[in-house]
Tab-separated table of C-alpha atoms in Angstrom:
chain	number	residue	atom	x	y	z
A	1	MET	CA	0.000	0.000	0.000
A	2	PRO	CA	2.387	2.763	-1.066
A	3	ASN	CA	-0.152	5.593	-0.748
A	4	TYR	CA	-1.323	4.535	2.671
A	5	ALA	CA	2.257	3.979	3.859
A	6	LYS	CA	3.243	7.512	2.854
A	7	PHE	CA	0.241	8.915	4.718
A	8	LEU	CA	1.191	7.042	7.894
A	9	LYS	CA	4.858	8.125	7.650
A	10	ASP	CA	3.820	11.760	7.306
A	11	VAL	CA	1.541	11.485	10.339
A	12	MET	CA	4.236	9.767	12.464
A	13	ALA	CA	6.825	12.369	11.427
A	14	LYS	CA	4.323	15.102	12.275
A	15	LYS	CA	4.528	16.487	8.764
A	16	THR	CA	0.783	16.100	8.427
A	17	LYS	CA	-1.727	16.811	11.168
A	18	SER	CA	-4.543	14.296	11.225
A	19	GLY	CA	-7.899	16.057	11.239
A	20	LYS	CA	-11.288	14.717	12.070
A	21	TYR	CA	-11.710	13.223	8.619
A	22	GLU	CA	-8.953	12.042	6.296
A	23	THR	CA	-9.355	10.606	2.818
A	24	VAL	CA	-6.734	8.286	1.308
A	25	ASP	CA	-7.003	6.817	-2.202
A	26	LEU	CA	-6.421	3.062	-2.137
A	27	THR	CA	-6.202	0.483	-4.915
A	28	GLU	CA	-8.634	-2.382	-5.287
A	29	ASN	CA	-6.225	-4.842	-3.640
A	30	CYS	CA	-5.715	-2.588	-0.634
A	31	SER	CA	-9.475	-2.228	-0.143
A	32	ALA	CA	-9.904	-5.995	-0.298
A	33	ILE	CA	-7.240	-6.480	2.374
A	34	ILE	CA	-8.732	-3.860	4.704
A	35	GLN	CA	-12.292	-5.125	4.253
A	36	LYS	CA	-11.073	-8.740	4.592
A	37	GLY	CA	-12.555	-9.611	1.238
A	38	LEU	CA	-9.806	-12.066	0.346
A	39	PRO	CA	-10.232	-15.774	1.178
A	40	ASN	CA	-8.322	-17.034	4.187
A	41	LYS	CA	-5.053	-18.808	3.468
A	42	HIS	CA	-5.109	-22.282	5.013
A	43	LYS	CA	-2.057	-24.073	6.313
A	44	ASP	CA	-0.504	-27.029	4.506
A	45	PRO	CA	-2.434	-30.127	5.682
A	46	GLY	CA	0.661	-32.284	5.236
A	47	SER	CA	0.496	-35.938	4.194
A	48	PHE	CA	-3.077	-37.220	4.175
A	49	THR	CA	-4.435	-40.729	4.704
A	50	LEU	CA	-6.903	-42.899	2.835
A	51	SER	CA	-9.280	-45.479	4.320
A	52	CYS	CA	-9.523	-48.852	2.582
A	53	VAL	CA	-12.087	-51.488	3.556
A	54	LEU	CA	-10.786	-55.065	3.714
A	55	GLY	CA	-13.820	-56.930	2.363
A	56	ASN	CA	-16.124	-59.132	4.467
A	57	ASN	CA	-14.819	-62.446	3.100
A	58	VAL	CA	-11.595	-62.394	5.122
A	59	GLU	CA	-11.224	-65.678	6.983
A	60	GLY	CA	-10.934	-65.450	10.723
A	61	GLY	CA	-12.719	-62.130	11.113
A	62	LYS	CA	-10.564	-59.743	13.097
A	63	GLU	CA	-7.641	-62.202	12.970
A	64	GLY	CA	-7.811	-62.148	9.157
A	65	ALA	CA	-7.769	-58.365	9.194
A	66	PHE	CA	-4.763	-58.426	11.505
A	67	ASP	CA	-2.905	-60.771	9.127
A	68	THR	CA	-3.697	-58.420	6.246
A	69	TRP	CA	-2.450	-55.469	8.292
A	70	LYS	CA	0.855	-57.252	8.867
A	71	THR	CA	1.186	-57.904	5.122
A	72	ILE	CA	0.534	-54.254	4.228
A	73	SER	CA	2.791	-52.904	6.966
A	74	SER	CA	5.645	-55.017	5.614
A	75	HIS	CA	5.245	-53.141	2.278
A	76	GLY	CA	5.540	-49.684	3.797
A	77	GLY	CA	1.933	-49.054	4.947
A	78	SER	CA	1.076	-47.281	8.198
A	79	HIS	CA	-1.940	-47.238	10.525
A	80	ASP	CA	-3.612	-45.056	13.119
A	81	ARG	CA	-3.102	-47.443	16.032
A	82	ARG	CA	-1.171	-50.690	16.215
A	83	PRO	CA	-3.560	-53.639	16.823
A	84	GLU	CA	-2.378	-56.106	19.425
A	85	GLY	CA	-3.556	-59.708	19.245
A	86	GLY	CA	-6.130	-61.227	16.917
A	87	ALA	CA	-9.063	-58.971	17.844
A	88	ASN	CA	-8.622	-55.356	18.853
A	89	ASN	CA	-11.001	-52.453	19.251
A	90	ALA	CA	-8.674	-50.294	17.137
A	91	MET	CA	-9.826	-52.103	13.978
A	92	HIS	CA	-13.491	-51.191	13.741
A	93	ASN	CA	-15.343	-52.733	10.775
A	94	GLU	CA	-12.066	-54.269	9.589
A	95	THR	CA	-10.813	-50.901	8.299
A	96	ILE	CA	-7.152	-49.866	8.219
A	97	THR	CA	-5.906	-46.362	7.449
A	98	PHE	CA	-2.538	-46.120	5.733
A	99	LYS	CA	-0.585	-43.732	3.525
A	100	ILE	CA	-1.811	-43.332	-0.036
A	101	TYR	CA	1.632	-43.447	-1.689
A	102	ASP	CA	2.594	-46.828	-0.217
A	103	ALA	CA	-0.841	-48.407	0.183
A	104	LEU	CA	-2.228	-47.803	-3.309
A	105	LYS	CA	1.048	-48.973	-4.811
A	106	PHE	CA	0.783	-52.200	-2.783
A	107	LEU	CA	-2.887	-52.763	-3.656
A	108	ARG	CA	-2.207	-52.313	-7.368
A	109	LYS	CA	0.774	-54.694	-7.200
A	110	GLU	CA	-1.255	-57.381	-5.440
A	111	GLY	CA	-4.132	-57.066	-7.898
A	112	ALA	CA	-6.517	-55.768	-5.201
A	113	GLU	CA	-7.802	-59.285	-4.501
A	114	GLY	CA	-10.217	-59.280	-1.587
A	115	TYR	CA	-10.040	-55.491	-1.204
A	116	GLN	CA	-12.596	-52.801	-1.935
A	117	GLU	CA	-10.905	-49.497	-2.651
A	118	GLU	CA	-12.670	-46.278	-1.701
A	119	LEU	CA	-10.851	-44.457	-4.522
A	120	GLU	CA	-12.433	-44.892	-7.950
A	121	VAL	CA	-9.495	-43.750	-10.102
A	122	LEU	CA	-5.900	-44.489	-9.169
A	123	PRO	CA	-3.198	-42.088	-10.357
A	124	GLU	CA	-1.157	-43.457	-13.217
A	125	ARG	CA	2.128	-42.425	-11.590
A	126	ILE	CA	2.603	-42.173	-7.847
A	127	PRO	CA	5.503	-39.790	-7.126
A	128	GLN	CA	8.477	-41.132	-5.210
A	129	LYS	CA	9.154	-38.787	-2.315
A	130	ARG	CA	12.871	-39.618	-2.088
A	131	ASN	CA	13.630	-39.611	-5.810
A	132	ILE	CA	15.583	-36.386	-6.484
A	133	PHE	CA	17.321	-37.563	-9.651
A	134	LEU	CA	15.547	-36.452	-12.830
A	135	PRO	CA	15.793	-38.296	-16.170
A	136	LEU	CA	17.873	-35.983	-18.352
A	137	ARG	CA	18.401	-38.138	-21.461
A	138	THR	CA	16.057	-38.365	-24.412
A	139	PRO	CA	14.864	-41.861	-25.473
A	140	GLU	CA	17.376	-41.816	-28.338
A	141	GLU	CA	20.214	-40.979	-25.941
A	142	GLU	CA	19.109	-43.757	-23.587
A	143	GLU	CA	19.271	-46.298	-26.410
A	144	GLU	CA	22.689	-45.006	-27.456
A	145	LYS	CA	23.941	-45.340	-23.887
A	146	LYS	CA	22.696	-48.948	-23.667
A	147	GLU	CA	24.479	-49.802	-26.905
A	148	THR	CA	27.666	-48.202	-25.599
A	149	LEU	CA	27.528	-50.300	-22.421
A	150	THR	CA	26.926	-53.564	-24.299
A	151	THR	CA	29.466	-53.092	-27.103
A	152	PRO	CA	33.234	-53.407	-26.538
A	153	ARG	CA	34.968	-50.146	-25.827
A	154	GLY	CA	36.695	-48.675	-28.856
A	155	PRO	CA	38.488	-45.428	-29.600
A	156	PRO	CA	36.835	-42.425	-27.917
A	157	LYS	CA	34.746	-40.059	-29.994
A	158	VAL	CA	36.438	-36.671	-29.780
A	159	GLU	CA	35.029	-33.459	-31.232
A	160	LEU	CA	37.798	-31.770	-33.236
A	161	LYS	CA	37.570	-28.043	-32.690
A	162	PRO	CA	39.054	-25.517	-35.145
A	163	LEU	CA	42.687	-24.658	-34.404
A	164	PRO	CA	44.709	-21.511	-35.138
A	165	GLU	CA	47.137	-21.498	-38.052
A	166	HIS	CA	50.231	-22.342	-35.992
A	167	LEU	CA	48.734	-25.632	-34.707
A	168	ARG	CA	47.492	-28.817	-36.379
A	169	TYR	CA	46.055	-32.224	-35.484
A	170	ALA	CA	47.928	-35.542	-35.570
A	171	PHE	CA	46.560	-39.000	-34.711
A	172	LEU	CA	48.061	-41.802	-32.654
A	173	GLY	CA	45.617	-44.462	-33.857
A	174	PRO	CA	44.248	-45.678	-37.205
A	175	ASP	CA	41.277	-44.042	-38.934
A	176	ASN	CA	41.961	-40.632	-37.360
A	177	THR	CA	41.579	-41.822	-33.758
A	178	TYR	CA	43.348	-40.618	-30.615
A	179	PRO	CA	44.057	-37.050	-31.792
A	180	VAL	CA	46.827	-34.839	-30.413
A	181	VAL	CA	47.697	-31.218	-31.156
A	182	LEU	CA	51.126	-30.441	-32.644
A	183	SER	CA	52.901	-27.368	-33.877
A	184	ALA	CA	52.458	-26.706	-37.580
A	185	ALA	CA	56.138	-25.652	-37.805
A	186	LEU	CA	57.435	-29.191	-37.137
A	187	SER	CA	58.861	-31.170	-40.028
A	188	GLU	CA	57.707	-34.692	-40.951
A	189	LYS	CA	60.682	-36.345	-39.234
A	190	GLU	CA	60.173	-34.302	-36.098
A	191	CYS	CA	56.471	-35.246	-36.064
A	192	GLU	CA	57.323	-38.938	-36.402
A	193	LYS	CA	59.752	-38.794	-33.480
A	194	LEU	CA	57.231	-36.932	-31.324
A	195	LEU	CA	54.397	-39.344	-32.172
A	196	CYS	CA	56.606	-42.294	-31.231
A	197	VAL	CA	57.163	-40.781	-27.786
A	198	LEU	CA	53.439	-40.010	-27.354
A	199	ASN	CA	52.478	-43.536	-28.445
A	200	LYS	CA	54.858	-44.973	-25.873
A	201	TYR	CA	53.064	-43.087	-23.076
A	202	ARG	CA	49.566	-43.111	-24.556
A	203	SER	CA	48.076	-44.537	-21.351
A	204	ALA	CA	48.862	-41.238	-19.617
A	205	ILE	CA	46.764	-39.241	-22.103
A	206	GLY	CA	42.999	-38.783	-21.656
A	207	TRP	CA	40.578	-38.029	-24.504
A	208	SER	CA	37.329	-38.151	-22.515
A	209	ILE	CA	36.315	-37.341	-18.973
A	210	GLY	CA	36.030	-41.078	-18.279
A	211	ASP	CA	39.808	-41.431	-18.798
A	212	LEU	CA	40.618	-39.289	-15.769
A	213	LYS	CA	43.171	-40.739	-13.384
A	214	ARG	CA	41.978	-40.016	-9.866
A	215	ILE	CA	44.345	-38.522	-7.313
A	216	SER	CA	44.326	-40.338	-3.998
A	217	PRO	CA	42.731	-38.348	-1.130
A	218	THR	CA	45.793	-39.223	0.957
A	219	THR	CA	47.891	-37.143	-1.460
A	220	CYS	CA	45.613	-34.121	-1.704
A	221	MET	CA	42.047	-33.201	-0.751
A	222	HIS	CA	40.187	-29.908	-0.998
A	223	SER	CA	38.427	-28.514	2.078
A	224	ILE	CA	35.888	-25.681	2.262
A	225	LEU	CA	36.355	-24.114	5.704
A	226	LEU	CA	34.008	-21.231	6.528
A	227	GLU	CA	34.613	-18.113	8.560
A	228	GLU	CA	32.660	-17.659	11.777
A	229	GLY	CA	29.489	-15.589	11.625
A	230	HIS	CA	28.554	-16.293	7.987
A	231	LYS	CA	25.060	-17.626	7.402
A	232	PRO	CA	24.373	-20.166	4.607
A	233	ARG	CA	22.920	-18.766	1.391
A	234	VAL	CA	20.516	-20.512	-0.968
A	235	GLN	CA	20.401	-18.651	-4.297
A	236	ASN	CA	17.859	-19.049	-7.084
A	237	GLN	CA	18.751	-20.253	-10.552
A	238	HIS	CA	19.221	-17.870	-13.474
A	239	ARG	CA	16.833	-17.818	-16.414
A	240	LEU	CA	18.297	-19.589	-19.475
A	241	ASN	CA	17.095	-19.729	-23.066
A	242	PRO	CA	16.378	-23.154	-24.662
A	243	ILE	CA	19.737	-23.357	-26.481
A	244	ILE	CA	21.676	-22.712	-23.279
A	245	GLN	CA	19.464	-25.155	-21.368
A	246	ASP	CA	20.498	-27.948	-23.740
A	247	VAL	CA	24.159	-27.048	-23.150
A	248	VAL	CA	23.585	-27.296	-19.391
A	249	ARG	CA	21.738	-30.620	-19.769
A	250	LYS	CA	24.632	-32.196	-21.682
A	251	LYS	CA	27.135	-30.857	-19.156
A	252	VAL	CA	25.173	-32.294	-16.221
A	253	ILE	CA	24.874	-35.694	-17.950
A	254	LYS	CA	28.615	-35.674	-18.654
A	255	LEU	CA	29.481	-34.960	-15.021
A	256	LEU	CA	26.983	-37.522	-13.704
A	257	ASP	CA	28.388	-40.260	-15.936
A	258	ALA	CA	31.889	-39.472	-14.681
A	259	VAL	CA	30.643	-39.583	-11.021
A	260	ILE	CA	31.942	-36.043	-10.483
A	261	ILE	CA	28.578	-34.691	-9.246
A	262	TYR	CA	25.547	-36.194	-7.526
A	263	ALA	CA	21.956	-35.084	-6.909
A	264	ILE	CA	21.266	-33.414	-3.565
A	265	SER	CA	18.178	-31.823	-2.000
A	266	ASP	CA	19.086	-30.660	1.513
A	267	SER	CA	22.166	-28.470	1.084
A	268	GLU	CA	22.456	-25.262	3.115
A	269	TRP	CA	24.538	-23.661	0.348
A	270	VAL	CA	23.182	-23.433	-3.216
A	271	SER	CA	24.927	-21.375	-5.912
A	272	PRO	CA	23.534	-20.454	-9.350
A	273	MET	CA	24.914	-21.682	-12.654
A	274	GLN	CA	26.232	-19.332	-15.334
A	275	VAL	CA	26.863	-20.048	-19.033
A	276	VAL	CA	29.436	-17.847	-20.778
A	277	ALA	CA	30.658	-17.789	-24.355
A	278	LYS	CA	34.058	-19.282	-25.187
A	279	LYS	CA	36.129	-16.807	-27.171
A	280	ARG	CA	39.339	-18.050	-28.745
A	281	GLY	CA	41.690	-16.097	-30.999
A	282	MET	CA	41.289	-12.752	-32.749
A	283	THR	CA	39.399	-12.428	-36.038
A	284	VAL	CA	39.165	-9.333	-38.241
A	285	VAL	CA	35.545	-8.442	-39.016
A	286	PRO	CA	34.478	-5.623	-41.410
A	287	GLY	CA	32.540	-2.816	-39.729
A	288	LYS	CA	29.762	-0.551	-41.016
A	289	ASP	CA	32.032	1.917	-42.794
A	290	GLY	CA	34.286	-0.778	-44.249
A	291	GLU	CA	36.666	-0.497	-41.325
A	292	MET	CA	38.288	-3.772	-40.247
A	293	ILE	CA	37.749	-4.457	-36.539
A	294	ALA	CA	39.596	-7.109	-34.498
A	295	THR	CA	37.011	-9.245	-32.685
A	296	ARG	CA	37.045	-12.385	-30.566
A	297	VAL	CA	34.557	-14.838	-32.079
A	298	ALA	CA	32.602	-17.149	-29.760
A	299	THR	CA	33.478	-20.785	-30.484
A	300	GLY	CA	31.232	-22.453	-27.894
A	301	TRP	CA	29.752	-22.233	-24.413
A	302	LYS	CA	31.310	-22.783	-21.015
A	303	VAL	CA	29.273	-23.779	-17.977
A	304	CYS	CA	30.445	-22.119	-14.740
A	305	ILE	CA	29.182	-21.933	-11.165
A	306	ASP	CA	28.830	-18.540	-9.472
A	307	TYR	CA	30.504	-19.255	-6.123
A	308	ARG	CA	30.952	-15.617	-5.107
A	309	MET	CA	28.716	-15.874	-2.026
A	310	LEU	CA	30.403	-19.092	-0.887
A	311	ASN	CA	33.888	-17.755	-1.606
A	312	ALA	CA	33.222	-14.619	0.446
A	313	ALA	CA	32.460	-16.814	3.466
A	314	THR	CA	35.372	-19.228	2.908
A	315	ARG	CA	38.509	-19.031	4.981
A	316	LYS	CA	41.453	-18.190	2.727
A	317	TYR	CA	44.236	-20.731	2.226
A	318	HIS	CA	47.560	-18.956	1.660
A	319	PHE	CA	49.713	-21.433	-0.256
A	320	PRO	CA	52.717	-19.984	-2.183
A	321	LEU	CA	52.244	-19.837	-5.957
A	322	PRO	CA	55.177	-19.779	-8.428
A	323	PHE	CA	56.407	-16.568	-10.037
A	324	ILE	CA	55.624	-16.400	-13.752
A	325	ASP	CA	58.796	-14.476	-14.628
A	326	GLN	CA	60.973	-17.110	-12.958
A	327	MET	CA	59.172	-19.886	-14.854
A	328	LEU	CA	59.695	-18.116	-18.184
A	329	TYR	CA	63.357	-17.439	-17.323
A	330	THR	CA	64.023	-21.177	-17.005
A	331	LEU	CA	62.806	-21.726	-20.603
A	332	ARG	CA	65.498	-19.546	-22.132
A	333	GLY	CA	67.843	-21.152	-24.651
A	334	TYR	CA	65.547	-24.017	-25.648
A	335	ASP	CA	64.320	-24.487	-29.224
A	336	TYR	CA	61.315	-26.638	-28.375
A	337	TYR	CA	59.080	-27.202	-25.405
A	338	CYS	CA	56.107	-29.474	-24.696
A	339	PHE	CA	52.925	-28.184	-23.099
A	340	LEU	CA	50.979	-30.883	-21.240
A	341	ASP	CA	47.428	-29.650	-20.695
A	342	GLY	CA	45.919	-31.184	-17.565
A	343	TYR	CA	42.539	-32.379	-18.863
A	344	SER	CA	39.952	-31.425	-16.195
A	345	GLY	CA	42.797	-31.272	-13.704
A	346	TYR	CA	40.637	-29.848	-10.933
A	347	ASN	CA	38.169	-32.739	-11.254
A	348	LYS	CA	40.893	-35.219	-10.265
A	349	ILE	CA	41.096	-33.827	-6.718
A	350	ALA	CA	38.408	-34.946	-4.262
A	351	ILE	CA	36.465	-32.584	-1.998
A	352	ALA	CA	36.330	-33.533	1.668
A	353	PRO	CA	33.083	-35.522	2.232
A	354	GLU	CA	31.902	-33.166	4.986
A	355	ASP	CA	32.283	-30.164	2.639
A	356	GLN	CA	30.803	-31.564	-0.585
A	357	HIS	CA	27.299	-30.243	0.079
A	358	LYS	CA	28.656	-26.658	0.155
A	359	SER	CA	29.513	-26.911	-3.554
A	360	ALA	CA	25.858	-27.477	-4.527
A	361	PHE	CA	24.571	-25.604	-7.577
A	362	THR	CA	21.115	-25.148	-9.071
A	363	CYS	CA	20.078	-25.491	-12.706
A	364	PRO	CA	16.819	-26.188	-14.605
A	365	TYR	CA	17.363	-29.934	-14.040
A	366	GLY	CA	17.760	-29.964	-10.270
A	367	ILE	CA	20.374	-29.334	-7.602
A	368	TYR	CA	23.708	-31.144	-7.706
A	369	ALA	CA	26.870	-31.123	-5.613
A	370	TYR	CA	30.468	-31.846	-6.589
A	371	ARG	CA	32.427	-34.860	-5.354
A	372	LYS	CA	35.567	-33.495	-7.010
A	373	MET	CA	37.020	-30.013	-6.849
A	374	SER	CA	35.222	-27.588	-9.148
A	375	PHE	CA	36.708	-24.681	-11.042
A	376	GLY	CA	35.759	-21.374	-9.387
A	377	LEU	CA	35.953	-22.459	-5.760
A	378	CYS	CA	37.958	-20.307	-3.397
A	379	ASN	CA	41.404	-21.795	-2.622
A	380	ALA	CA	41.083	-24.207	-5.571
A	381	LEU	CA	44.201	-22.758	-7.207
A	382	ALA	CA	46.222	-23.141	-3.994
A	383	THR	CA	44.995	-26.726	-3.558
A	384	PHE	CA	45.929	-27.570	-7.141
A	385	GLN	CA	49.395	-26.038	-6.689
A	386	ARG	CA	49.911	-28.034	-3.493
A	387	CYS	CA	48.908	-31.191	-5.378
A	388	MET	CA	51.379	-30.462	-8.203
A	389	MET	CA	54.151	-29.777	-5.684
A	390	ALA	CA	53.457	-33.123	-4.024
A	391	ASN	CA	53.536	-35.008	-7.350
A	392	PHE	CA	56.545	-33.295	-8.949
A	393	HIS	CA	58.640	-32.420	-5.894
A	394	ASP	CA	61.657	-34.257	-7.302
A	395	LEU	CA	61.583	-32.209	-10.528
A	396	ILE	CA	61.396	-28.752	-8.954
C-alpha cells in the first residue's frame, strides 16, 4: 500500500496533522485487504491418509484383518493405532488407514484381490518422495547409452575443434583416432619422433572425462572451511534460453556419468549456474564503414558456477604460488618445449566428504553437488598447486 504507507509516515513524522476526517485513495487490492474480502489462506495439511475397507470375506474375522495389516505394513503401509492380538477395538469394521503413496502402490501390485478401494481412479504415476534424480536423457540418448555399455569399448569419440594457423592435429591411432595437437612448424621427421614418444606413453593421455586418473585423497584433498558468523545462502537459478538449457543438460549428464557430481536436496549452500561464451583467438571483421575491426569470435559455451557468495564466506588458504617471470626465465635457450594440458585437472582432486554439500549448484534440471574439486571455488588454485608440488617435488 504505497499511498497509505506515505500517509502514515507523514503522520508519524508530524509532517501532516490528522484532522477529524482524512481521505486516502487506495487500490482495489488494498481495499480488499482492509475489508477482509480475500479468502483465508489455510495451512498445509501435510500428508493425508486414505481409508480402505478389507472386504467381508476375510477368513478369521478380526484375525484375518490383523494378518492383512501385517502384510501391508511389511510393504511400507502405516496405521492409526497398532492392533495387538487377533481382535482389537482399534480395527473397527475391519478398516485400516494407511498412507496413499505406499498403500495404493501395494494394492495395485497385489491385484486388489479381496479389497474394496474407496478411490475410484488411481493415479497413473505415484511420485516417489525420495527420488531427487531427474531423467535428463532423451529416449534416443538412452538407447545409445545402452548400446555403448553392451558393445566393446573402442576409440573415444572426440570433437575436433578448429585450431589456429600455428597448430594442427595428428593422430596416434588408425582411422583418425586418438588425436593430439602439434605445432604446424614441425617437419615430418620431427612429427614422427614426437608421435613415437606419445604412443609410448599413450596410457597417460585422456581423450574423454572417463579417462581421468583419480588422485588419492591421501595425497591431496580440498576442504571448504568457513569463517565464523557467515550464514548459509541458498540462491535461485538464473533464467536460461532453450539453447543454453540444452548445453547445461549435456554438461550435467557428462558430469553424472563421470561420477563427479551427484543429486542433492538438503544443502544449506546453493549457488547459481552461469553459461558464458568461449572466445578463442582474434578475427578481423568488417565494420559498417568498411573499417576492419579485431574481434574475438565465440566458439562455444562454457558452464560455470557462481561461487561468489560461498567464496566470500570461505577461509582463505595462503599457499605460495610460483612466479611467472621465474618460470619463463628457465625456458630460455631451448628451441622446443612441450605443453601438457591437464585435462579437467581440478576434477581429479576430491572434496572432503563433509564439505561436498557446500559446492551445490542449481540449474533447470535440479540441484547437484560436486564430489571433485570444481573450477571457481575459493582456494582451488592453492589446492591444485599443493597437489602439483606433491607429485613433482623431485623435478622442482
